[in-house]
Amino acid sequence: MTTEPLTFPLTRTGPFDLPAEVLAMRADRPITRVRYPDGRTGWLVTRRAAVRAVLADPRFSARQELRSTPFNTAAETPPAIPGMFIGMDPPDHTHYRRLLTGQFTVRRMRRLTTRVEQIAAEHLDLMAAAGPPADLVPAYAVPIPALVICELLGIQPAMREPFMQATARMSRIDAALEEKQRAMAEVSGHIAEMVRHKRAEPADDLLSGLIADGGRLTDDEVTTMAFLLLGAGFDTTANMLGLGTFALLSNPDQLPAVTDPATVDNAVEELLRYLPIIPGTIRSALEDIELEGVRIAKGESVMVSIPGANRDPEHFADPDTLRTARDTAGHVAFGHGVHQCLGQQLARVEMRVALPALFRRFPDLALAVPPEQVPLRDDMVIGGVHALPVTWGA
Amino acid sequence: MRVQADREVCIGAGMCVLTLPEVFDQDEDDGRVVLRTPEPAPALAQRAREAVALCPSRALSAAP
Ligand code: HEM
Ligand code: SF4
């Protein structure tokens, strides 16, 4: 292999397709050299077995100060601040994550179902009242996960509007970096205020739970953990809903599986597998490690392609086709290893409720523009659509 | 078959509960795995093995 290292960004070729480079590697290479924007070289891993091997191996660190990323040109990243456990290794990671897992059990998330149903119904009512056409992203895909997180954290109704507006500004692309940073500070400020409030007047919600649990957690730590939940859970779910709707409108034969309660769970798993929302995640080698016949040197960063693993023909037959009836077990849409998504049961509930509700309310939902005019988030870390103009018979 | 769960390794991702609620549960307080039975009925063995394979933190093991 004497080829030049790949560089970022990888070439996106369509809303539902693998980056061209990842697809090209499918035939003969599970791992290849890359050069990150900070100038350092590392590796890109694209097959499911190798992706899982990296994510399960404690010799590959998630510490953010060790890694190069496809998006960051800065040579140095500071270590994770206390509470930002996604960028830590055990035991620090474990310490923080354990304080949250009790709030995210399958059982608790199922209990939230009724609230998610209400939130979805309210937004469908608003869409129906305003009449077609609508942009599904601000009308449905974004507010549902945002409100659910407000609900979960226990953000009071009066604070939701400014909180959600700042959150939406935080993830807009057309905004300048400075403006985004201001929005992030604003969101953080709102959360910090809530934390102070909950310390004084605890209620039955996640923030109060964290404060009570960890007489050992500082307000700053609680704020950071809540900010991480928001950051990890908001854009991801919103884009699954937006791009998921686009995928279903493009594959109408798969729709009945979503609106049928008997099949919706597996249909959602298939959407999770199929939709390339998260391009990957990064780990850095703490020592020299042999993988798939190459030697990864200590200190090198490895990007694992989540869409690559989810479209691995060795595990999923006909992997580039959306097939809601397939066996979806073993997809890695939520990652693998100790960082596997904490919010996955919540994300599942949201998708299992919101997608069927949409197509039941508007059975003739259709794109209001030709598919090639749907603006894609090719410029963003989290993929999906910027807008999804839809229409229906009023 | 016998299954074992290492609560020290569990990260509470809930994949086991999702795969086989007859055998796996999550602690109400800390979200970590709780075995409802260490000896699943033979009819559940296949899904129990699947749950073991799906656990992201390798907290589960099964012996025939
Ligand atoms: C469909 C939507 C979602 C997808 C596809 C998704 C995907 C992921 C992935 C791939 C990871 C692993 C990252 C890594 O290994 O570096 C992750 C971690 C995480 N996710 Fe999600 N996620 C979703 C929704 C959510 C929601 C709704 C929440 C919370 C409200 C959430 C909270 C988290 C947290 C806290 C982590 C870090 C876990 C850790 O480091 O231990 N996610 N997610
Ligand atoms: S799947 Fe593994 S990590 Fe997740 S709750 Fe079960 S035992 Fe724990």
Short mmCIF file of C-alpha atoms and ligand atoms in Angstrom, two decimals:
data_model
loop_
_atom_site.label_atom_id
_atom_site.label_comp_id
_atom_site.label_asym_id
_atom_site.label_seq_id
_atom_site.Cartn_x
_atom_site.Cartn_y
_atom_site.Cartn_z
CA MET A 1 0.00 0.00 0.00
CA THR A 2 1.95 2.98 -1.20
CA THR A 3 -1.05 5.19 -1.88
CA GLU A 4 -1.23 8.71 -0.48
CA PRO A 5 -3.13 9.01 2.80
CA LEU A 6 -6.78 9.99 2.47
CA THR A 7 -7.67 13.49 3.58
CA PHE A 8 -10.83 15.02 5.05
CA PRO A 9 -13.57 15.84 4.41
CA LEU A 10 -14.53 12.52 2.86
CA THR A 11 -16.60 12.80 -0.29
CA ARG A 12 -20.32 12.57 0.38
CA THR A 13 -22.17 11.43 -2.72
CA GLY A 14 -25.83 11.44 -1.70
CA PRO A 15 -28.06 11.64 1.35
CA PHE A 16 -28.12 7.90 1.94
CA ASP A 17 -24.78 6.82 0.51
CA LEU A 18 -21.45 6.00 2.07
CA PRO A 19 -18.65 8.48 1.47
CA ALA A 20 -16.94 7.54 -1.81
CA GLU A 21 -13.68 6.65 -0.02
CA VAL A 22 -15.39 4.30 2.44
CA LEU A 23 -17.27 2.58 -0.36
CA ALA A 24 -14.08 2.17 -2.37
CA MET A 25 -12.41 0.45 0.59
CA ARG A 26 -15.19 -2.12 0.85
CA ALA A 27 -13.74 -4.42 -1.77
CA ASP A 28 -10.23 -4.87 -0.48
CA ARG A 29 -9.18 -2.77 2.53
CA PRO A 30 -10.67 -2.63 6.03
CA ILE A 31 -8.13 -0.03 7.13
CA THR A 32 -6.25 2.76 5.39
CA ARG A 33 -3.95 5.69 6.14
CA VAL A 34 -5.44 9.14 6.61
CA ARG A 35 -4.03 12.59 7.21
CA TYR A 36 -6.00 14.74 9.67
CA PRO A 37 -6.41 18.50 9.22
CA ASP A 38 -3.95 19.07 12.09
CA GLY A 39 -1.26 17.51 9.89
CA ARG A 40 -0.89 14.24 11.78
CA THR A 41 -1.41 10.88 10.12
CA GLY A 42 -3.64 8.11 11.43
CA TRP A 43 -6.07 5.49 10.21
CA LEU A 44 -9.60 5.03 8.92
CA VAL A 45 -11.33 1.74 9.74
CA THR A 46 -14.43 0.82 7.77
CA ARG A 47 -15.40 -2.82 8.34
CA ARG A 48 -17.72 -3.89 11.13
CA ALA A 49 -15.44 -6.46 12.81
CA ALA A 50 -12.51 -4.04 12.97
CA VAL A 51 -14.70 -1.13 14.08
CA ARG A 52 -16.05 -3.21 16.95
CA ALA A 53 -12.57 -4.42 17.82
CA VAL A 54 -11.29 -0.84 18.14
CA LEU A 55 -14.27 0.35 20.19
CA ALA A 56 -14.05 -2.61 22.59
CA ASP A 57 -10.29 -2.36 23.14
CA PRO A 58 -9.15 -0.34 26.18
CA ARG A 59 -5.79 0.24 24.48
CA PHE A 60 -7.69 2.63 22.22
CA SER A 61 -8.41 5.75 24.27
CA ALA A 62 -11.33 8.16 23.96
CA ARG A 63 -9.43 10.93 25.76
CA GLN A 64 -10.08 14.01 23.71
CA GLU A 65 -6.67 15.58 24.31
CA LEU A 66 -5.02 12.62 22.55
CA ARG A 67 -6.95 12.72 19.35
CA SER A 68 -6.88 14.28 15.95
CA THR A 69 -10.27 14.70 14.33
CA PRO A 70 -11.52 15.25 10.78
CA PHE A 71 -13.04 18.57 11.82
CA ASN A 72 -10.42 20.26 13.93
CA THR A 73 -7.32 21.94 12.64
CA ALA A 74 -6.02 22.97 16.07
CA ALA A 75 -2.89 21.10 17.07
CA GLU A 76 -3.88 20.86 20.73
CA THR A 77 -7.21 19.95 22.31
CA PRO A 78 -7.48 20.48 26.06
CA PRO A 79 -8.50 17.50 28.22
CA ALA A 80 -12.20 16.98 28.91
CA ILE A 81 -13.51 19.25 31.64
CA PRO A 82 -15.01 17.49 34.69
CA GLY A 83 -18.32 15.89 33.69
CA MET A 84 -17.61 15.69 29.92
CA PHE A 85 -17.23 11.91 30.14
CA ILE A 86 -17.56 11.17 26.41
CA GLY A 87 -13.93 12.34 26.11
CA MET A 88 -12.58 10.31 29.06
CA ASP A 89 -11.47 6.74 29.70
CA PRO A 90 -12.37 4.52 32.65
CA PRO A 91 -12.25 5.00 35.59
CA ASP A 92 -13.11 8.71 35.17
CA HIS A 93 -15.59 7.89 32.44
CA THR A 94 -17.20 5.19 34.57
CA HIS A 95 -17.55 7.49 37.56
CA TYR A 96 -19.69 9.99 35.66
CA ARG A 97 -21.56 7.59 33.41
CA ARG A 98 -22.71 5.46 36.37
CA LEU A 99 -24.42 8.48 37.88
CA LEU A 100 -26.61 8.70 34.78
CA THR A 101 -27.32 5.12 33.71
CA GLY A 102 -30.11 4.72 36.28
CA GLN A 103 -31.97 7.57 34.58
CA PHE A 104 -31.75 5.98 31.13
CA THR A 105 -32.94 2.42 31.67
CA VAL A 106 -35.14 0.75 29.08
CA ARG A 107 -37.98 0.86 31.61
CA ARG A 108 -37.69 4.57 32.39
CA MET A 109 -37.46 5.50 28.76
CA ARG A 110 -40.57 3.52 27.95
CA ARG A 111 -42.35 5.49 30.65
CA LEU A 112 -41.55 8.66 28.72
CA THR A 113 -43.43 7.28 25.71
CA THR A 114 -46.73 8.97 26.59
CA ARG A 115 -45.04 12.36 26.82
CA VAL A 116 -43.31 11.83 23.51
CA GLU A 117 -46.68 10.93 21.99
CA GLN A 118 -48.22 14.14 23.31
CA ILE A 119 -45.35 16.26 22.04
CA ALA A 120 -45.55 14.65 18.60
CA ALA A 121 -49.33 15.11 18.44
CA GLU A 122 -49.06 18.79 19.40
CA HIS A 123 -46.61 19.44 16.58
CA LEU A 124 -48.71 17.53 14.08
CA ASP A 125 -51.68 19.68 15.11
CA LEU A 126 -49.64 22.80 14.48
CA MET A 127 -48.57 21.53 11.06
CA ALA A 128 -52.16 20.66 10.14
CA ALA A 129 -53.45 24.04 11.34
CA ALA A 130 -50.85 25.96 9.32
CA GLY A 131 -51.56 23.79 6.27
CA PRO A 132 -49.17 22.53 3.60
CA PRO A 133 -46.43 22.93 2.60
CA ALA A 134 -44.16 22.75 5.64
CA ASP A 135 -40.48 22.38 6.37
CA LEU A 136 -40.42 19.22 8.45
CA VAL A 137 -37.11 20.06 10.10
CA PRO A 138 -38.19 23.06 12.22
CA ALA A 139 -41.83 21.90 12.35
CA TYR A 140 -41.25 18.39 13.65
CA ALA A 141 -37.76 16.86 13.56
CA VAL A 142 -36.03 19.49 15.72
CA PRO A 143 -38.65 20.40 18.35
CA ILE A 144 -39.44 16.82 19.38
CA PRO A 145 -35.97 15.82 20.62
CA ALA A 146 -35.42 19.31 22.03
CA LEU A 147 -38.62 19.23 24.08
CA VAL A 148 -37.99 15.66 25.19
CA ILE A 149 -34.60 16.66 26.55
CA CYS A 150 -36.21 19.63 28.34
CA GLU A 151 -38.69 17.18 29.82
CA LEU A 152 -35.98 14.77 30.87
CA LEU A 153 -33.72 17.37 32.42
CA GLY A 154 -36.70 19.04 34.06
CA ILE A 155 -36.39 22.44 32.39
CA GLN A 156 -39.40 24.48 33.47
CA PRO A 157 -41.93 25.45 30.80
CA ALA A 158 -41.17 29.15 31.18
CA MET A 159 -37.50 28.56 30.38
CA ARG A 160 -38.03 26.25 27.45
CA GLU A 161 -38.53 28.81 24.72
CA PRO A 162 -35.25 30.75 25.24
CA PHE A 163 -33.45 27.49 25.90
CA MET A 164 -34.67 25.90 22.68
CA GLN A 165 -33.93 28.98 20.65
CA ALA A 166 -30.36 29.15 21.89
CA THR A 167 -30.02 25.40 21.27
CA ALA A 168 -31.21 25.76 17.70
CA ARG A 169 -28.78 28.64 17.10
CA MET A 170 -25.95 26.55 18.49
CA SER A 171 -26.28 23.96 15.74
CA ARG A 172 -26.93 26.23 12.78
CA ILE A 173 -24.26 26.29 10.13
CA ASP A 174 -24.88 29.61 8.56
CA ALA A 175 -23.89 31.17 11.87
CA ALA A 176 -20.32 32.36 12.37
CA LEU A 177 -18.18 30.44 14.84
CA GLU A 178 -18.33 33.36 17.22
CA GLU A 179 -22.10 33.43 17.17
CA LYS A 180 -22.24 29.69 17.80
CA GLN A 181 -19.92 30.03 20.75
CA ARG A 182 -22.16 32.76 22.10
CA ALA A 183 -25.19 30.47 21.71
CA MET A 184 -23.33 27.66 23.48
CA ALA A 185 -22.46 29.94 26.36
CA GLU A 186 -26.09 31.01 26.50
CA VAL A 187 -27.33 27.40 26.62
CA SER A 188 -24.76 26.58 29.28
CA GLY A 189 -25.90 29.63 31.23
CA HIS A 190 -29.54 28.49 31.08
CA ILE A 191 -28.58 25.05 32.32
CA ALA A 192 -26.43 26.47 35.12
CA GLU A 193 -29.34 28.60 36.25
CA MET A 194 -31.61 25.54 36.25
CA VAL A 195 -29.06 23.61 38.29
CA ARG A 196 -28.99 26.32 40.96
CA HIS A 197 -32.77 26.33 40.97
CA LYS A 198 -32.98 22.53 41.32
CA ARG A 199 -30.50 22.53 44.13
CA ALA A 200 -32.82 24.85 46.03
CA GLU A 201 -36.06 23.15 44.93
CA PRO A 202 -35.51 19.54 43.87
CA ALA A 203 -38.15 17.84 41.70
CA ASP A 204 -38.53 14.42 40.11
CA ASP A 205 -36.21 14.91 37.16
CA LEU A 206 -32.72 14.15 35.94
CA LEU A 207 -31.02 17.31 37.13
CA SER A 208 -32.44 16.96 40.64
CA GLY A 209 -31.46 13.30 40.61
CA LEU A 210 -27.87 14.12 39.69
CA ILE A 211 -27.63 16.81 42.33
CA ALA A 212 -29.04 14.53 45.03
CA ASP A 213 -27.03 11.48 43.96
CA GLY A 214 -23.76 13.15 43.83
CA GLY A 215 -23.59 15.24 46.90
CA ARG A 216 -20.16 14.81 45.38
CA LEU A 217 -20.93 16.57 42.09
CA THR A 218 -20.34 20.30 41.80
CA ASP A 219 -22.84 22.54 40.03
CA ASP A 220 -20.31 22.91 37.22
CA GLU A 221 -20.10 19.16 36.78
CA VAL A 222 -23.88 18.75 36.71
CA THR A 223 -24.12 21.57 34.18
CA THR A 224 -21.48 19.98 31.97
CA MET A 225 -23.15 16.57 32.10
CA ALA A 226 -26.51 18.10 31.16
CA PHE A 227 -24.83 20.00 28.34
CA LEU A 228 -23.31 16.76 27.08
CA LEU A 229 -26.74 15.09 27.05
CA LEU A 230 -28.10 17.95 25.04
CA GLY A 231 -25.15 18.01 22.66
CA ALA A 232 -25.19 14.26 22.12
CA GLY A 233 -28.94 13.79 21.97
CA PHE A 234 -30.35 16.72 20.08
CA ASP A 235 -28.82 16.94 16.59
CA THR A 236 -28.50 13.17 16.34
CA THR A 237 -32.14 12.38 16.96
CA ALA A 238 -33.40 15.39 15.01
CA ASN A 239 -31.45 14.31 11.94
CA MET A 240 -32.54 10.70 12.28
CA LEU A 241 -36.13 12.00 12.13
CA GLY A 242 -35.47 14.38 9.24
CA LEU A 243 -33.35 12.08 7.10
CA GLY A 244 -35.49 9.11 8.16
CA THR A 245 -38.60 10.78 6.77
CA PHE A 246 -36.72 11.56 3.55
CA ALA A 247 -35.63 7.90 3.32
CA LEU A 248 -39.16 6.64 3.82
CA LEU A 249 -40.55 9.05 1.23
CA SER A 250 -37.89 7.75 -1.16
CA ASN A 251 -38.73 4.10 -0.35
CA PRO A 252 -42.53 4.17 -0.03
CA ASP A 253 -42.73 0.36 -0.10
CA GLN A 254 -41.05 0.39 3.34
CA LEU A 255 -43.65 2.71 4.90
CA PRO A 256 -46.22 0.12 5.99
CA ALA A 257 -43.61 -1.45 8.26
CA VAL A 258 -43.26 1.87 10.09
CA THR A 259 -46.96 2.54 10.62
CA ASP A 260 -47.66 -1.06 11.75
CA PRO A 261 -47.06 -1.34 15.52
CA ALA A 262 -46.04 -4.97 15.06
CA THR A 263 -43.07 -4.07 12.86
CA VAL A 264 -42.13 -0.51 13.79
CA ASP A 265 -39.39 -1.48 16.28
CA ASN A 266 -37.37 -3.36 13.70
CA ALA A 267 -38.09 -0.72 11.05
CA VAL A 268 -36.53 1.87 13.36
CA GLU A 269 -33.47 -0.36 13.90
CA GLU A 270 -33.11 -0.59 10.13
CA LEU A 271 -33.30 3.20 9.80
CA LEU A 272 -30.64 3.50 12.50
CA ARG A 273 -28.45 1.10 10.55
CA TYR A 274 -29.09 2.65 7.16
CA LEU A 275 -28.96 6.40 7.81
CA PRO A 276 -25.41 7.76 7.77
CA ILE A 277 -25.98 10.45 10.40
CA ILE A 278 -22.80 10.02 12.43
CA PRO A 279 -19.75 9.65 10.20
CA GLY A 280 -17.71 7.98 12.89
CA THR A 281 -15.88 8.36 16.12
CA ILE A 282 -12.21 8.57 17.06
CA ARG A 283 -9.92 6.61 19.35
CA SER A 284 -6.18 7.02 19.92
CA ALA A 285 -3.69 4.21 20.42
CA LEU A 286 -2.12 4.14 23.89
CA GLU A 287 0.53 1.71 22.63
CA ASP A 288 1.54 0.09 19.33
CA ILE A 289 -1.35 -2.12 18.23
CA GLU A 290 -1.67 -4.65 15.40
CA LEU A 291 -4.99 -4.42 13.58
CA GLU A 292 -6.03 -6.03 10.29
CA GLY A 293 -2.41 -6.59 9.34
CA VAL A 294 -1.13 -3.08 9.99
CA ARG A 295 0.76 -1.66 12.94
CA ILE A 296 -0.95 1.32 14.50
CA ALA A 297 1.68 3.35 16.29
CA LYS A 298 1.23 4.64 19.81
CA GLY A 299 -0.37 8.08 19.65
CA GLU A 300 -2.05 7.67 16.28
CA SER A 301 -5.75 8.43 15.99
CA VAL A 302 -8.10 5.94 14.39
CA MET A 303 -11.38 7.07 12.91
CA VAL A 304 -13.94 4.27 12.82
CA SER A 305 -16.62 4.65 10.16
CA ILE A 306 -20.01 3.90 11.71
CA PRO A 307 -21.81 3.94 8.33
CA GLY A 308 -19.07 1.71 6.91
CA ALA A 309 -19.63 -0.86 9.66
CA ASN A 310 -23.40 -0.64 9.28
CA ARG A 311 -23.12 -1.34 5.56
CA ASP A 312 -20.63 -4.20 5.86
CA PRO A 313 -21.69 -6.83 3.33
CA GLU A 314 -20.17 -9.53 5.50
CA HIS A 315 -22.81 -8.86 8.14
CA PHE A 316 -25.71 -7.30 6.23
CA ALA A 317 -26.77 -8.71 2.85
CA ASP A 318 -27.51 -6.06 0.22
CA PRO A 319 -26.33 -3.44 2.74
CA ASP A 320 -27.10 -0.29 0.73
CA THR A 321 -30.80 -1.05 0.52
CA LEU A 322 -33.31 0.00 3.17
CA ARG A 323 -35.08 -3.23 4.11
CA THR A 324 -37.24 -2.88 7.20
CA ALA A 325 -37.78 -6.64 7.41
CA ARG A 326 -34.10 -7.59 7.62
CA ASP A 327 -32.32 -8.91 10.73
CA THR A 328 -30.84 -5.69 12.10
CA ALA A 329 -29.06 -7.14 15.13
CA GLY A 330 -25.50 -6.00 15.51
CA HIS A 331 -25.63 -2.57 13.87
CA VAL A 332 -23.36 -0.02 15.49
CA ALA A 333 -25.41 3.15 15.02
CA PHE A 334 -25.00 3.79 18.76
CA GLY A 335 -21.35 2.78 18.82
CA HIS A 336 -19.86 -0.10 20.77
CA GLY A 337 -17.82 -0.57 23.93
CA VAL A 338 -18.01 1.46 27.11
CA HIS A 339 -19.07 4.66 25.33
CA GLN A 340 -22.01 3.04 23.57
CA CYS A 341 -24.76 5.64 23.47
CA LEU A 342 -26.23 6.37 26.88
CA GLY A 343 -29.37 7.85 25.32
CA GLN A 344 -30.10 5.05 22.88
CA GLN A 345 -33.28 3.85 24.57
CA LEU A 346 -34.60 7.39 24.53
CA ALA A 347 -33.68 7.84 20.88
CA ARG A 348 -35.50 4.60 20.09
CA VAL A 349 -38.64 5.75 21.87
CA GLU A 350 -38.59 9.06 20.00
CA MET A 351 -38.18 7.42 16.60
CA ARG A 352 -40.72 4.69 17.33
CA VAL A 353 -43.30 7.29 18.27
CA ALA A 354 -42.57 10.22 15.96
CA LEU A 355 -42.20 8.47 12.60
CA PRO A 356 -45.41 6.40 12.70
CA ALA A 357 -47.37 9.36 14.12
CA LEU A 358 -46.29 11.53 11.21
CA PHE A 359 -47.29 9.06 8.52
CA ARG A 360 -50.55 8.18 10.25
CA ARG A 361 -51.57 11.82 10.44
CA PHE A 362 -50.53 12.59 6.85
CA PRO A 363 -50.76 9.30 4.93
CA ASP A 364 -50.17 11.09 1.62
CA LEU A 365 -47.12 13.02 2.85
CA ALA A 366 -44.84 13.85 -0.09
CA LEU A 367 -41.77 15.90 -0.86
CA ALA A 368 -42.68 19.43 -1.95
CA VAL A 369 -39.50 19.75 -4.05
CA PRO A 370 -37.62 17.31 -6.29
CA PRO A 371 -35.39 15.06 -4.14
CA GLU A 372 -32.17 16.54 -5.51
CA GLN A 373 -33.21 19.96 -4.21
CA VAL A 374 -33.34 18.85 -0.57
CA PRO A 375 -30.41 20.66 1.10
CA LEU A 376 -28.03 18.15 2.68
CA ARG A 377 -25.90 18.73 5.75
CA ASP A 378 -22.73 17.81 3.87
CA ASP A 379 -20.98 20.63 5.67
CA MET A 380 -21.83 19.44 9.18
CA VAL A 381 -20.34 16.95 11.62
CA ILE A 382 -23.73 15.28 12.00
CA GLY A 383 -25.26 14.45 8.61
CA GLY A 384 -28.88 14.72 7.55
CA VAL A 385 -30.94 17.45 5.89
CA HIS A 386 -31.05 21.18 6.59
CA ALA A 387 -34.64 21.37 5.43
CA LEU A 388 -37.26 18.91 4.23
CA PRO A 389 -40.07 20.66 2.36
CA VAL A 390 -43.13 18.42 2.50
CA THR A 391 -46.74 18.67 1.46
CA TRP A 392 -49.98 16.73 1.89
CA GLY A 393 -53.63 16.90 0.88
CA ALA A 394 -55.11 19.38 3.35
CA MET B 1 -27.24 -22.92 30.04
CA ARG B 2 -25.90 -20.49 32.65
CA VAL B 3 -25.41 -16.78 32.13
CA GLN B 4 -23.27 -14.48 34.22
CA ALA B 5 -23.27 -10.71 34.47
CA ASP B 6 -20.41 -8.62 35.79
CA ARG B 7 -21.97 -5.52 37.30
CA GLU B 8 -18.59 -3.87 37.66
CA VAL B 9 -18.13 -3.92 33.90
CA CYS B 10 -21.73 -3.12 32.89
CA ILE B 11 -22.28 0.38 31.47
CA GLY B 12 -26.06 0.21 31.61
CA ALA B 13 -26.63 0.48 27.88
CA GLY B 14 -29.66 -1.78 28.15
CA MET B 15 -29.01 -3.90 25.07
CA CYS B 16 -29.53 -7.09 27.09
CA VAL B 17 -32.92 -5.96 28.42
CA LEU B 18 -33.97 -5.02 24.94
CA THR B 19 -32.91 -8.39 23.55
CA LEU B 20 -34.17 -10.72 26.27
CA PRO B 21 -36.26 -9.10 29.01
CA GLU B 22 -37.18 -12.54 30.34
CA VAL B 23 -33.62 -12.95 31.59
CA PHE B 24 -32.12 -9.48 31.95
CA ASP B 25 -33.31 -6.44 33.84
CA GLN B 26 -31.77 -3.15 34.86
CA ASP B 27 -31.37 -1.93 38.41
CA GLU B 28 -33.92 0.80 39.08
CA ASP B 29 -31.29 3.00 40.73
CA ASP B 30 -28.06 2.65 38.82
CA GLY B 31 -29.22 1.12 35.53
CA ARG B 32 -26.78 -1.74 35.79
CA VAL B 33 -27.73 -5.24 34.71
CA VAL B 34 -29.65 -7.53 37.03
CA LEU B 35 -30.20 -11.20 36.18
CA ARG B 36 -33.77 -12.33 36.63
CA THR B 37 -32.52 -15.89 36.34
CA PRO B 38 -29.01 -17.25 35.89
CA GLU B 39 -30.35 -20.34 34.11
CA PRO B 40 -32.55 -19.37 31.17
CA ALA B 41 -34.90 -22.01 29.80
CA PRO B 42 -33.49 -23.87 26.78
CA ALA B 43 -36.00 -22.10 24.54
CA LEU B 44 -34.31 -18.80 25.41
CA ALA B 45 -30.74 -19.98 24.94
CA GLN B 46 -30.36 -18.65 21.43
CA ARG B 47 -31.50 -15.15 22.37
CA ALA B 48 -29.41 -15.25 25.53
CA ARG B 49 -26.32 -15.91 23.41
CA GLU B 50 -27.34 -13.02 21.18
CA ALA B 51 -27.63 -10.74 24.23
CA VAL B 52 -24.17 -11.81 25.36
CA ALA B 53 -22.75 -10.99 21.94
CA LEU B 54 -24.52 -7.61 21.78
CA CYS B 55 -23.41 -6.34 25.19
CA PRO B 56 -21.13 -3.42 24.33
CA SER B 57 -18.97 -3.72 27.42
CA ARG B 58 -18.57 -7.51 27.51
CA ALA B 59 -20.23 -7.65 30.89
CA LEU B 60 -22.13 -10.83 30.02
CA SER B 61 -20.97 -14.39 29.52
CA ALA B 62 -22.71 -17.67 28.89
CA ALA B 63 -21.68 -21.26 29.45
CA PRO B 64 -23.49 -24.17 27.87
C1 HEM C 1 -30.62 8.40 17.09
C2 HEM C 1 -29.99 9.22 17.86
C3 HEM C 1 -28.62 8.97 18.44
C4 HEM C 1 -27.51 8.40 17.85
C5 HEM C 1 -27.39 7.86 16.43
C6 HEM C 1 -26.45 8.40 18.85
C7 HEM C 1 -25.19 7.87 18.65
C8 HEM C 1 -24.19 7.83 19.59
C9 HEM C 1 -22.89 7.24 19.40
C10 HEM C 1 -22.40 6.58 18.11
C11 HEM C 1 -22.19 7.36 20.55
C12 HEM C 1 -20.77 6.87 20.83
C13 HEM C 1 -19.74 7.92 20.62
C14 HEM C 1 -18.33 7.39 20.79
O1 HEM C 1 -18.12 6.19 20.99
O2 HEM C 1 -17.39 8.20 20.71
C15 HEM C 1 -23.05 8.08 21.48
C16 HEM C 1 -22.68 8.43 22.76
C17 HEM C 1 -23.50 9.15 23.61
N1 HEM C 1 -24.82 9.51 23.39
FE1 HEM C 1 -25.92 9.13 21.74
N2 HEM C 1 -26.93 8.97 19.99
C18 HEM C 1 -28.25 9.33 19.79
C19 HEM C 1 -29.11 9.92 20.71
C20 HEM C 1 -28.77 10.26 22.00
C21 HEM C 1 -29.66 10.83 22.98
C22 HEM C 1 -31.14 11.10 22.76
C23 HEM C 1 -28.92 11.08 24.10
C24 HEM C 1 -29.30 11.66 25.44
C25 HEM C 1 -30.32 12.34 25.73
C26 HEM C 1 -27.56 10.65 23.83
C27 HEM C 1 -26.51 10.74 24.72
C28 HEM C 1 -25.26 10.21 24.51
C29 HEM C 1 -24.18 10.30 25.48
C30 HEM C 1 -24.24 10.97 26.83
C31 HEM C 1 -23.07 9.64 24.91
C32 HEM C 1 -21.69 9.46 25.54
C33 HEM C 1 -21.65 8.14 26.24
C34 HEM C 1 -20.30 7.81 26.84
O3 HEM C 1 -19.30 8.44 26.50
O4 HEM C 1 -20.26 6.91 27.69
N3 HEM C 1 -27.50 10.14 22.55
N4 HEM C 1 -24.27 8.32 20.87
S1 SF4 C 2 -26.00 -4.94 27.60
FE1 SF4 C 2 -24.16 -5.16 28.86
S2 SF4 C 2 -23.65 -3.08 29.43
FE2 SF4 C 2 -25.73 -3.03 28.69
S3 SF4 C 2 -27.00 -3.21 30.52
FE3 SF4 C 2 -26.73 -5.25 29.68
S4 SF4 C 2 -24.93 -6.00 30.74
FE4 SF4 C 2 -24.92 -3.85 31.07
#
